[in-house]
Coordinates of C-alpha atoms and ligand atoms in Angstrom, one line a residue:
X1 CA 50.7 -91.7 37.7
X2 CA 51.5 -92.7 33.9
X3 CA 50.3 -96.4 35.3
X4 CA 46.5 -94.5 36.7
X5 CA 46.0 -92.5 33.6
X6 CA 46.3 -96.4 31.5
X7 CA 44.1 -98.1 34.2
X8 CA 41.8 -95.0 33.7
X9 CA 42.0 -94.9 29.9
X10 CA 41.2 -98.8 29.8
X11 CA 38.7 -98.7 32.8
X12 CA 36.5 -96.0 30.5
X13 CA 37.3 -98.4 27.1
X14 CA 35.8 -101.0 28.6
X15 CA 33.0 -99.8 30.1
X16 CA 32.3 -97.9 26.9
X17 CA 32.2 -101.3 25.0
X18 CA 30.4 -103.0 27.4
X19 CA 27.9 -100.4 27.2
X20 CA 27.7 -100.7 23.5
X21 CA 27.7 -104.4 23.3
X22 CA 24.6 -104.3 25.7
X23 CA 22.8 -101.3 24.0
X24 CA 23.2 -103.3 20.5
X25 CA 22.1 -106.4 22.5
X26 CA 19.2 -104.4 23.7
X27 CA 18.2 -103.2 20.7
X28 CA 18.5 -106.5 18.9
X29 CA 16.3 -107.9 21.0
X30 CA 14.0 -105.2 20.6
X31 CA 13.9 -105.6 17.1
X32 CA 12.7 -109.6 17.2
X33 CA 10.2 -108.4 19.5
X34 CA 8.3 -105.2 18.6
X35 CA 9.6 -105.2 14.9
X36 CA 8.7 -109.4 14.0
X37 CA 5.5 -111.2 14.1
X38 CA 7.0 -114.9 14.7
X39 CA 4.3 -117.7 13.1
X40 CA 5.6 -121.4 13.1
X41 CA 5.2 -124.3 10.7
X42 CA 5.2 -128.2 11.5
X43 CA 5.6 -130.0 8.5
X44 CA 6.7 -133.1 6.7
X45 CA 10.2 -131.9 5.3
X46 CA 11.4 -135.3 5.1
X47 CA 9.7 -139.0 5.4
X48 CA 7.1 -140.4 3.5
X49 CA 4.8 -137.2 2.8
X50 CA 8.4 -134.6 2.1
X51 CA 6.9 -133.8 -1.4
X52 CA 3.6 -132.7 -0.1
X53 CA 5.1 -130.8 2.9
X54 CA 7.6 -129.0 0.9
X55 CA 5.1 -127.7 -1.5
X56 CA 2.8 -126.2 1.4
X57 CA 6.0 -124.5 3.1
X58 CA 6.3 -122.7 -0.3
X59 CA 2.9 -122.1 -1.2
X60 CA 2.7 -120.3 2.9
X61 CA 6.6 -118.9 2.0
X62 CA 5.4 -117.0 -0.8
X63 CA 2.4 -115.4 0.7
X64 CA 4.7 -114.4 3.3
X65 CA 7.1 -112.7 0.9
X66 CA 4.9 -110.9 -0.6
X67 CA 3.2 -109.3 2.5
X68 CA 6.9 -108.5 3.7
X69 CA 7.6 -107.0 0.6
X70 CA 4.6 -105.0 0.6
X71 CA 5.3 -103.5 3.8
X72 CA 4.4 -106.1 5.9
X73 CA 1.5 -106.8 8.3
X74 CA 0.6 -103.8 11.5
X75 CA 3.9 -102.3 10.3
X76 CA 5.4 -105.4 11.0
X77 CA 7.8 -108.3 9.1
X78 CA 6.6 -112.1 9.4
X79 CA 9.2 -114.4 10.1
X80 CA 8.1 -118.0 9.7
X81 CA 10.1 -120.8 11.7
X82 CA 9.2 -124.3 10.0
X83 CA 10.0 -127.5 11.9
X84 CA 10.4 -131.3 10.4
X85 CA 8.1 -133.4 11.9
X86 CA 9.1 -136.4 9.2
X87 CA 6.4 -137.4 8.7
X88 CA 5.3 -138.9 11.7
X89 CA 3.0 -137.9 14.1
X90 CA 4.9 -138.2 17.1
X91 CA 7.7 -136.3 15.4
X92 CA 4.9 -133.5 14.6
X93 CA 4.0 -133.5 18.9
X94 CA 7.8 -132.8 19.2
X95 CA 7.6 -130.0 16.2
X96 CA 4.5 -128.1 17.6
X97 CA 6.0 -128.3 21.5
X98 CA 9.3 -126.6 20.3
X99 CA 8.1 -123.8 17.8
X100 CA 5.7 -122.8 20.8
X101 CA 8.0 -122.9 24.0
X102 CA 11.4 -122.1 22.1
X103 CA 10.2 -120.2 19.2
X104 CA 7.6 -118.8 21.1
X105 CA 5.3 -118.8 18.0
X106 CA 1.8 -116.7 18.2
X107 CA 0.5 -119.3 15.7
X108 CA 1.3 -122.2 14.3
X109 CA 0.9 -123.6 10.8
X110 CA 0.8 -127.3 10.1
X111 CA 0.6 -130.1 9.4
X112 CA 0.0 -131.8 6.3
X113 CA -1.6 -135.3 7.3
X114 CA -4.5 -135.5 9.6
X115 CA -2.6 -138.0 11.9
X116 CA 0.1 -135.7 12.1
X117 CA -2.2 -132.8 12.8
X118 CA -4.1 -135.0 15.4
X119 CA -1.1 -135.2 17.2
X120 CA -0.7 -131.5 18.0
X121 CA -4.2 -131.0 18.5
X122 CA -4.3 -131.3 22.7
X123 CA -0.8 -129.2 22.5
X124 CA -1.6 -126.3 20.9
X125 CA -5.3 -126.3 22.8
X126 CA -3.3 -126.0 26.1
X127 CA -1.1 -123.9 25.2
X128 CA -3.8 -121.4 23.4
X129 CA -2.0 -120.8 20.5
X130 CA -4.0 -121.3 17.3
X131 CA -3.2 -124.1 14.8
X132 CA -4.3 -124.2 11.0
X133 CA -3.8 -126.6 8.8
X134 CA -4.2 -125.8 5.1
X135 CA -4.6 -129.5 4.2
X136 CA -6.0 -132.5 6.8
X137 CA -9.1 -133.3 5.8
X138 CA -10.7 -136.0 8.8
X139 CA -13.0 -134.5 10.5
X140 CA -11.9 -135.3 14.1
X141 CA -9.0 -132.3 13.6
X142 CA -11.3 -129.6 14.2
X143 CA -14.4 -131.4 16.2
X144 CA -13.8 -133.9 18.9
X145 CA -16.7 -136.1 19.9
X146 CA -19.3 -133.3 19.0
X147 CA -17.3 -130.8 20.7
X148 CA -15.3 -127.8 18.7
X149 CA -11.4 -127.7 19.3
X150 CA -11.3 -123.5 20.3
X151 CA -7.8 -123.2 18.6
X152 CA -7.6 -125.3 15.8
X153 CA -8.9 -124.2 12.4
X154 CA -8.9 -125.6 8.4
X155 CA -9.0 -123.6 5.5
X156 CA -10.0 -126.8 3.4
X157 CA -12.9 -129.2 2.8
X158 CA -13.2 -132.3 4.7
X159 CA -13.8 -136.1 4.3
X160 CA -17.1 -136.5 4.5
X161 CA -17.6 -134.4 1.6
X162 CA -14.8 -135.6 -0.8
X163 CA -16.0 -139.4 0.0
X164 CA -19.5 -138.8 -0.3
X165 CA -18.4 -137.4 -3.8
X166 CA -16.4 -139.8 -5.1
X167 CA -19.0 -142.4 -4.4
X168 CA -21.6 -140.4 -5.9
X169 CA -19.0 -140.2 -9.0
X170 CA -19.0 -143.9 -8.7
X171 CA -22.4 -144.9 -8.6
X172 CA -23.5 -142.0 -11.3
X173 CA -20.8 -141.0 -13.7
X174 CA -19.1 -144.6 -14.1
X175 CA -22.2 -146.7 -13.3
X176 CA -20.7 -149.0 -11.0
X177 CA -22.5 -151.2 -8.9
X178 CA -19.7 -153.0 -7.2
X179 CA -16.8 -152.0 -5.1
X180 CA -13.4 -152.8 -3.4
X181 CA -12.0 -150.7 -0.5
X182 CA -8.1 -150.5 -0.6
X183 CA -7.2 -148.5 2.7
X184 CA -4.1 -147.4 4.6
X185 CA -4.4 -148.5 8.1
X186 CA -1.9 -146.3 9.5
X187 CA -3.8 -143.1 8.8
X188 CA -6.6 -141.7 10.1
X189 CA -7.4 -140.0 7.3
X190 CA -7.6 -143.4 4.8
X191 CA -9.2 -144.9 7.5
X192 CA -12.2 -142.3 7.7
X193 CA -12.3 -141.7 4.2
X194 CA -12.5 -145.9 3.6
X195 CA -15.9 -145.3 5.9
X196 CA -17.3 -142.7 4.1
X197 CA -17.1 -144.4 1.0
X198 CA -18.5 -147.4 2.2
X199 CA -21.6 -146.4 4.0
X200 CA -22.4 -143.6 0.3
X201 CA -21.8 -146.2 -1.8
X202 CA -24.3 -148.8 -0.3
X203 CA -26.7 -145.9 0.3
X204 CA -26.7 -145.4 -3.2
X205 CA -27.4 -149.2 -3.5
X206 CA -23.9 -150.2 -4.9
X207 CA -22.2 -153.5 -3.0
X208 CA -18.4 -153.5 -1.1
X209 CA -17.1 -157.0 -2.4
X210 CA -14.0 -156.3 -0.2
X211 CA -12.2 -154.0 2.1
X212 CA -8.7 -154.9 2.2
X213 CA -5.5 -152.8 4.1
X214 CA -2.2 -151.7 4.5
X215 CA 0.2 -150.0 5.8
X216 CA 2.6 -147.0 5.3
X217 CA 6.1 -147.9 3.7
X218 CA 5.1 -151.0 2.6
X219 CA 6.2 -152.2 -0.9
X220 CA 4.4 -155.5 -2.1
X221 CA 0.7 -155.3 -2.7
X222 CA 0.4 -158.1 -5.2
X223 CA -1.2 -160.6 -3.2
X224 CA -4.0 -158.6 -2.3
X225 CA -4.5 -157.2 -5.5
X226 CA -4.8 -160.6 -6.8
X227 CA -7.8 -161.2 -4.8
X228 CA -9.3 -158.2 -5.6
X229 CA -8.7 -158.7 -9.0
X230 CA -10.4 -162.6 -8.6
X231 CA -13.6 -160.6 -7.0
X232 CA -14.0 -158.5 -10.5
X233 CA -15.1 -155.2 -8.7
X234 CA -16.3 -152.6 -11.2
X235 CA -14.0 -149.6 -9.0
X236 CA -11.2 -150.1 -6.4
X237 CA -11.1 -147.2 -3.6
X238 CA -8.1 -145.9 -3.0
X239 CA -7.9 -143.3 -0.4
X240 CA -4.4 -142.8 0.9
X241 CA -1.4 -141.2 -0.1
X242 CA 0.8 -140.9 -3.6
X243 CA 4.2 -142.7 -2.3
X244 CA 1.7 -145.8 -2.1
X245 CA -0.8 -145.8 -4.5
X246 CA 2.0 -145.0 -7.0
X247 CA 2.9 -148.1 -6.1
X248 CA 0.2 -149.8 -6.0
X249 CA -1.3 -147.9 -9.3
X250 CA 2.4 -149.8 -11.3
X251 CA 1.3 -153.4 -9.3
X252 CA -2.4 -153.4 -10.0
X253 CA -1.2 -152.3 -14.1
X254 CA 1.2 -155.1 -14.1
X255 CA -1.4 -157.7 -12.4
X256 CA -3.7 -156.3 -15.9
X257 CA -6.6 -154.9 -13.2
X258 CA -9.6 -154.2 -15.2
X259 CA -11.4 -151.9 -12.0
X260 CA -11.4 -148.3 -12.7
X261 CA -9.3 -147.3 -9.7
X262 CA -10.6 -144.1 -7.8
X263 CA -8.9 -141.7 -4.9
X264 CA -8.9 -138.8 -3.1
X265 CA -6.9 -135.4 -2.4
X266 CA -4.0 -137.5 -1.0
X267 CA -2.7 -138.6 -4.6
X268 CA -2.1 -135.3 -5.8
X269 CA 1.6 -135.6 -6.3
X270 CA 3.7 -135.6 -9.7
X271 CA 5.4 -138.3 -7.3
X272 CA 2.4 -140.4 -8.0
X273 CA 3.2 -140.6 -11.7
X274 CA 6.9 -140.8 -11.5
X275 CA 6.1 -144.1 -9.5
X276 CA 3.8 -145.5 -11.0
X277 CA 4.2 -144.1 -14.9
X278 CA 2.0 -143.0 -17.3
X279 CA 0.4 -145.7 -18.8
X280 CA 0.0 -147.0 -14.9
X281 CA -2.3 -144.3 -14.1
X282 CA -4.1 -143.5 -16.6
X283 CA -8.2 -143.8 -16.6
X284 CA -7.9 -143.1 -12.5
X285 CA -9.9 -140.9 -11.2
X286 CA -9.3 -138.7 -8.0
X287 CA -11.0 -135.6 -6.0
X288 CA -8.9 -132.6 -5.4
X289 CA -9.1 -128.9 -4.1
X290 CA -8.3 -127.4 -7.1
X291 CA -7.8 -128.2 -11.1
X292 CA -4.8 -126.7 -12.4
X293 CA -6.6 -125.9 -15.5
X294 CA -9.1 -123.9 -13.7
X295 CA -8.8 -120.4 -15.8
X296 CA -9.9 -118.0 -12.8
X297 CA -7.8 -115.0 -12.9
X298 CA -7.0 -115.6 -8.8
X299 CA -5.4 -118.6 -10.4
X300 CA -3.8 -117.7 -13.3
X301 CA -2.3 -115.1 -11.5
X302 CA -1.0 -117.5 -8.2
X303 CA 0.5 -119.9 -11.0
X304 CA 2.5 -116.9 -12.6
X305 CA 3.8 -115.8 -9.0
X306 CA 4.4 -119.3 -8.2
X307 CA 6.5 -120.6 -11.6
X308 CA 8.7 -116.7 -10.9
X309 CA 9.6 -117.6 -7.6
X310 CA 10.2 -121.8 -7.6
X311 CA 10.4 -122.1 -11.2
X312 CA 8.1 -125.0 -11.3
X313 CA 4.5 -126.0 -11.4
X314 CA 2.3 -125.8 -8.1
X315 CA 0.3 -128.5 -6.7
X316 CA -2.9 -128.2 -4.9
X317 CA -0.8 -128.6 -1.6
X318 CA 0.8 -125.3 -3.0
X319 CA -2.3 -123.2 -3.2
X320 CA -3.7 -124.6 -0.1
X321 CA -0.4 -123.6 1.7
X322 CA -1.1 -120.1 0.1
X323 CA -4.5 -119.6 0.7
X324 CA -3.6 -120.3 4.6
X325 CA -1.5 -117.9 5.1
X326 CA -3.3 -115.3 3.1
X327 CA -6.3 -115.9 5.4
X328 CA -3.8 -115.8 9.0
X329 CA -2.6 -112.8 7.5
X330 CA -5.8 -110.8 6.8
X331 CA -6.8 -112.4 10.9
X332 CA -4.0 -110.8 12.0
X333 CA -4.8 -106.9 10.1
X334 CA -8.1 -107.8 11.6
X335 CA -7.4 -108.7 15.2
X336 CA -5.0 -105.5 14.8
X337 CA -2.5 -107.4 17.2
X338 CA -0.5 -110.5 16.8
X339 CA -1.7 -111.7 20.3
X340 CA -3.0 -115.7 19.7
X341 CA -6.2 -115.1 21.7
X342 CA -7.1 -111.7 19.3
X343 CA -6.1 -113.8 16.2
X344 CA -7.7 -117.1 17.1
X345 CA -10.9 -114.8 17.4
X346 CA -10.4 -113.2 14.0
X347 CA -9.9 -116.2 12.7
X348 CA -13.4 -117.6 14.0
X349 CA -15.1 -114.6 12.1
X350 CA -13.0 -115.4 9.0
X351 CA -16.0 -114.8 5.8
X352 CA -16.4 -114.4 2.2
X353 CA -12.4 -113.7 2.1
X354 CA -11.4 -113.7 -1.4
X355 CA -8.8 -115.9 -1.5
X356 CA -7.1 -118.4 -4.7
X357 CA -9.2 -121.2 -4.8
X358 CA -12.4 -119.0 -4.0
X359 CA -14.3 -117.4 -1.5
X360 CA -13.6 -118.6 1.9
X361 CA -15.9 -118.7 5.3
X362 CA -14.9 -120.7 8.1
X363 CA -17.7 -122.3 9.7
X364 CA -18.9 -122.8 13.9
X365 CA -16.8 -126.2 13.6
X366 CA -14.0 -124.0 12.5
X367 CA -14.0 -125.8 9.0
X368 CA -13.9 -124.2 5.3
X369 CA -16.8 -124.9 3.0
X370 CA -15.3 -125.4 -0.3
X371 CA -15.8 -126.8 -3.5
X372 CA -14.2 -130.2 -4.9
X373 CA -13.0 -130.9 -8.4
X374 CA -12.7 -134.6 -9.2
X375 CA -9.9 -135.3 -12.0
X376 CA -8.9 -138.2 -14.6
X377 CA -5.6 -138.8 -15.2
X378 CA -4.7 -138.8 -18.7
X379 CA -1.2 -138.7 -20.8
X380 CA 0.2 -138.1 -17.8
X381 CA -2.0 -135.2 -16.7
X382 CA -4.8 -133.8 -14.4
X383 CA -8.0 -133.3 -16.6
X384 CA -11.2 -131.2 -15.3
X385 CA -14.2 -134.0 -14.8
X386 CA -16.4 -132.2 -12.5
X387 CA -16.6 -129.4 -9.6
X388 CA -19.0 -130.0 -6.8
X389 CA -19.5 -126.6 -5.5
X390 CA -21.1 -127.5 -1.5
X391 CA -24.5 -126.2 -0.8
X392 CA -24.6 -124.2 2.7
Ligands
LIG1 N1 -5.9 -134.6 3.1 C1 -4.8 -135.3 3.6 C2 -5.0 -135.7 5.0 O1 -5.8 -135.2 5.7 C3 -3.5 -134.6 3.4 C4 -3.0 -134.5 2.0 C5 -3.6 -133.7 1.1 C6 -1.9 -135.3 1.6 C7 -3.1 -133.6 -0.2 C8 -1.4 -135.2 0.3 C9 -2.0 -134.4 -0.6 O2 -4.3 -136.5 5.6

């Protein structure tokens, strides 16, 4: 009897705990679901681009924060799952493949570099899950062969306008008639910019002496920068990424390279100066999405949230990260539903959204019109040339 009553007594314990434990599960699981709105990021954490990709992660981070803080979005909290993709594009197919069938991710941030982005392109399409990327520029991320990708957007300016600048900057500010081409021939984005530049400049009637290449991680660029220097071009361009043109910045200084040396968004880095060193850089020129001396009150007032929350000075890659995830945000309040189809189509009707660096539309090829700033570095510091504010 005394033997029944114990079986009894731990019978009903058990079952009373197991009931708990799967109650609690249930609810937990309730919670990630109705209670979370799960967005992904695919990003250079490490490799060759870490600096860039950091900055974006905390730029998209702090948006995020805020919006939680505030209540969140629909009632709901964001939870942002960020993947390394090192820096390399098939690292970034990897990234994208697990934040959407693990994570299960209703959008997906990312990356950086357009070769990186390219990669994920065909992944996210098939999986319909919308991918923006605050930062790659080629043109091929958002429009292939003529055709628009359906769920991949930008919320930044491409190539063909920042190399049509800077060889309008060329040509007109720094009255040059002659040119050599300096590209990176492991990125797509170099590789389209290098184009660009080519076919403006010689439009413009200026003359390509040279185009020379290289490639990602590599260290020694004397030799060819002896034979530029032997050509006497009035500007080298330069449009790849700060890790090597800091490099190359220091080699070309030490070499005593007369050319004005001129780049594009890529160099926007305090890694390129660290490299390279003041004196190095100084008198380059390069185009970028936003001056930090700009005195707009949307950017005096992203700088002070920025510096409170990092304790250090944004970069571009910052605001861009930013201004992404304000404008997925306000798709999502607009779709009224975190479901990828209803916020890829919110997305699409994305117009004059007031965001950090302006107002943003995005266009039928699902790309931002927005203006570029071209800068000089000088004592070590960005300085305001120009802003090119794009005609629609
Ligand atoms: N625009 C670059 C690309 O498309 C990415 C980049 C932007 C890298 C700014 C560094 C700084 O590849």
């Amino acid at each position: 009897m005394r033997e029944n009553i114990h079986k009894m007594v731990y019978l009903v314990l058990t079952l009373t705990i197991m009931s708990l434990l799967f109650l609690g599960c249930g609810a937990k699981e309730n919670s990630s679901n109705t209670n979370e709105i799960l967005l992904g990021g695919d990003y250079e954490l490490t490799g060759g681009l870490a600096a860039v990709g950091k900055q974006t992660v905390n730029g998209i981070n702090l948006a995020i924060k805020q919006t939680n803080d505030n209540g969140g979005v629909l009632g709901k909290k964001i939870k942002f799952i960020v993947a390394d993709n090192k820096s390399e594009p098939s690292e970034a197919a990897n990234a994208i493949t697990k934040l959407i069938n693990t994570d299960k991710v209703k959008l997906v941030f990312g990356s950086v570099a357009s070769s990186n982005v390219l990669a994920s392109v065909q992944i996210a399409e098939d999986a319909k899950i919308p991918l923006i990327t605050a930062t790659a520029t080629n043109p091929t991320v958002t429009v292939d062969n003529g055709e628009v990708r359906k769920y991949i957007f930008r919320t930044c300016f491409i190539d063909p306008f920042q190399g049509d600048i800077m060889a309008n900057f060329a040509i007109n500010t720094l009255q040059a008639k002659t040119a050599a081409i300096y590209v990176d021939s492991s990125s797509d984005y170099s590789k389209g910019l290098a184009t660009i530049f080519e076919q403006n400049f010689t439009k413009h009637g200026g003359k390509v002496l040279l185009k020379e290449a290289f490639l990602q991680k590599d260290q020694d660029f004397k030799a060819t920068l002896t034979k530029i220097k032997a050509m006497n071009p009035d500007v080298i361009f330069i449009p790849a990424y700060y890790e090597e043109v800091g490099k190359i910045l220091k080699q070309a200084s030490d070499l005593g390279v007369k050319a004005k040396i001129l780049g594009t968004d890529g160099w926007d880095d305090p890694k390129l100066i660290e490299i390279a060193g003041i004196s190095a850089v100084e008198g380059t020129y390069f185009s970028n999405h936003y001056s930090p001396q700009d005195t707009d009150p949307h950017v005096v007032k992203f700088v002070e949230s920025y510096r409170a929350e990092y304790n250090q000075e944004p970069s571009a890659l910052a605001v861009l990260g930013y201004d992404a995830a304000l404008v997925v945000i306000d798709a999502i309040k607009r779709a009224g539903s975190d479901d990828p189809e209803k916020i890829r189509q919110a997305l699409e009707e994305t117009k004059d959204m007031q965001i950090t660096t302006g107002l943003l539309s995005i266009d039928q090829n699902h790309n931002s019109i927005k203006s570029v700033v071209v800068v000089e570095l000088k004592d070590g510091q960005q300085v305001f040339k120009e802003k090119i504010v794009p005609t629609k």
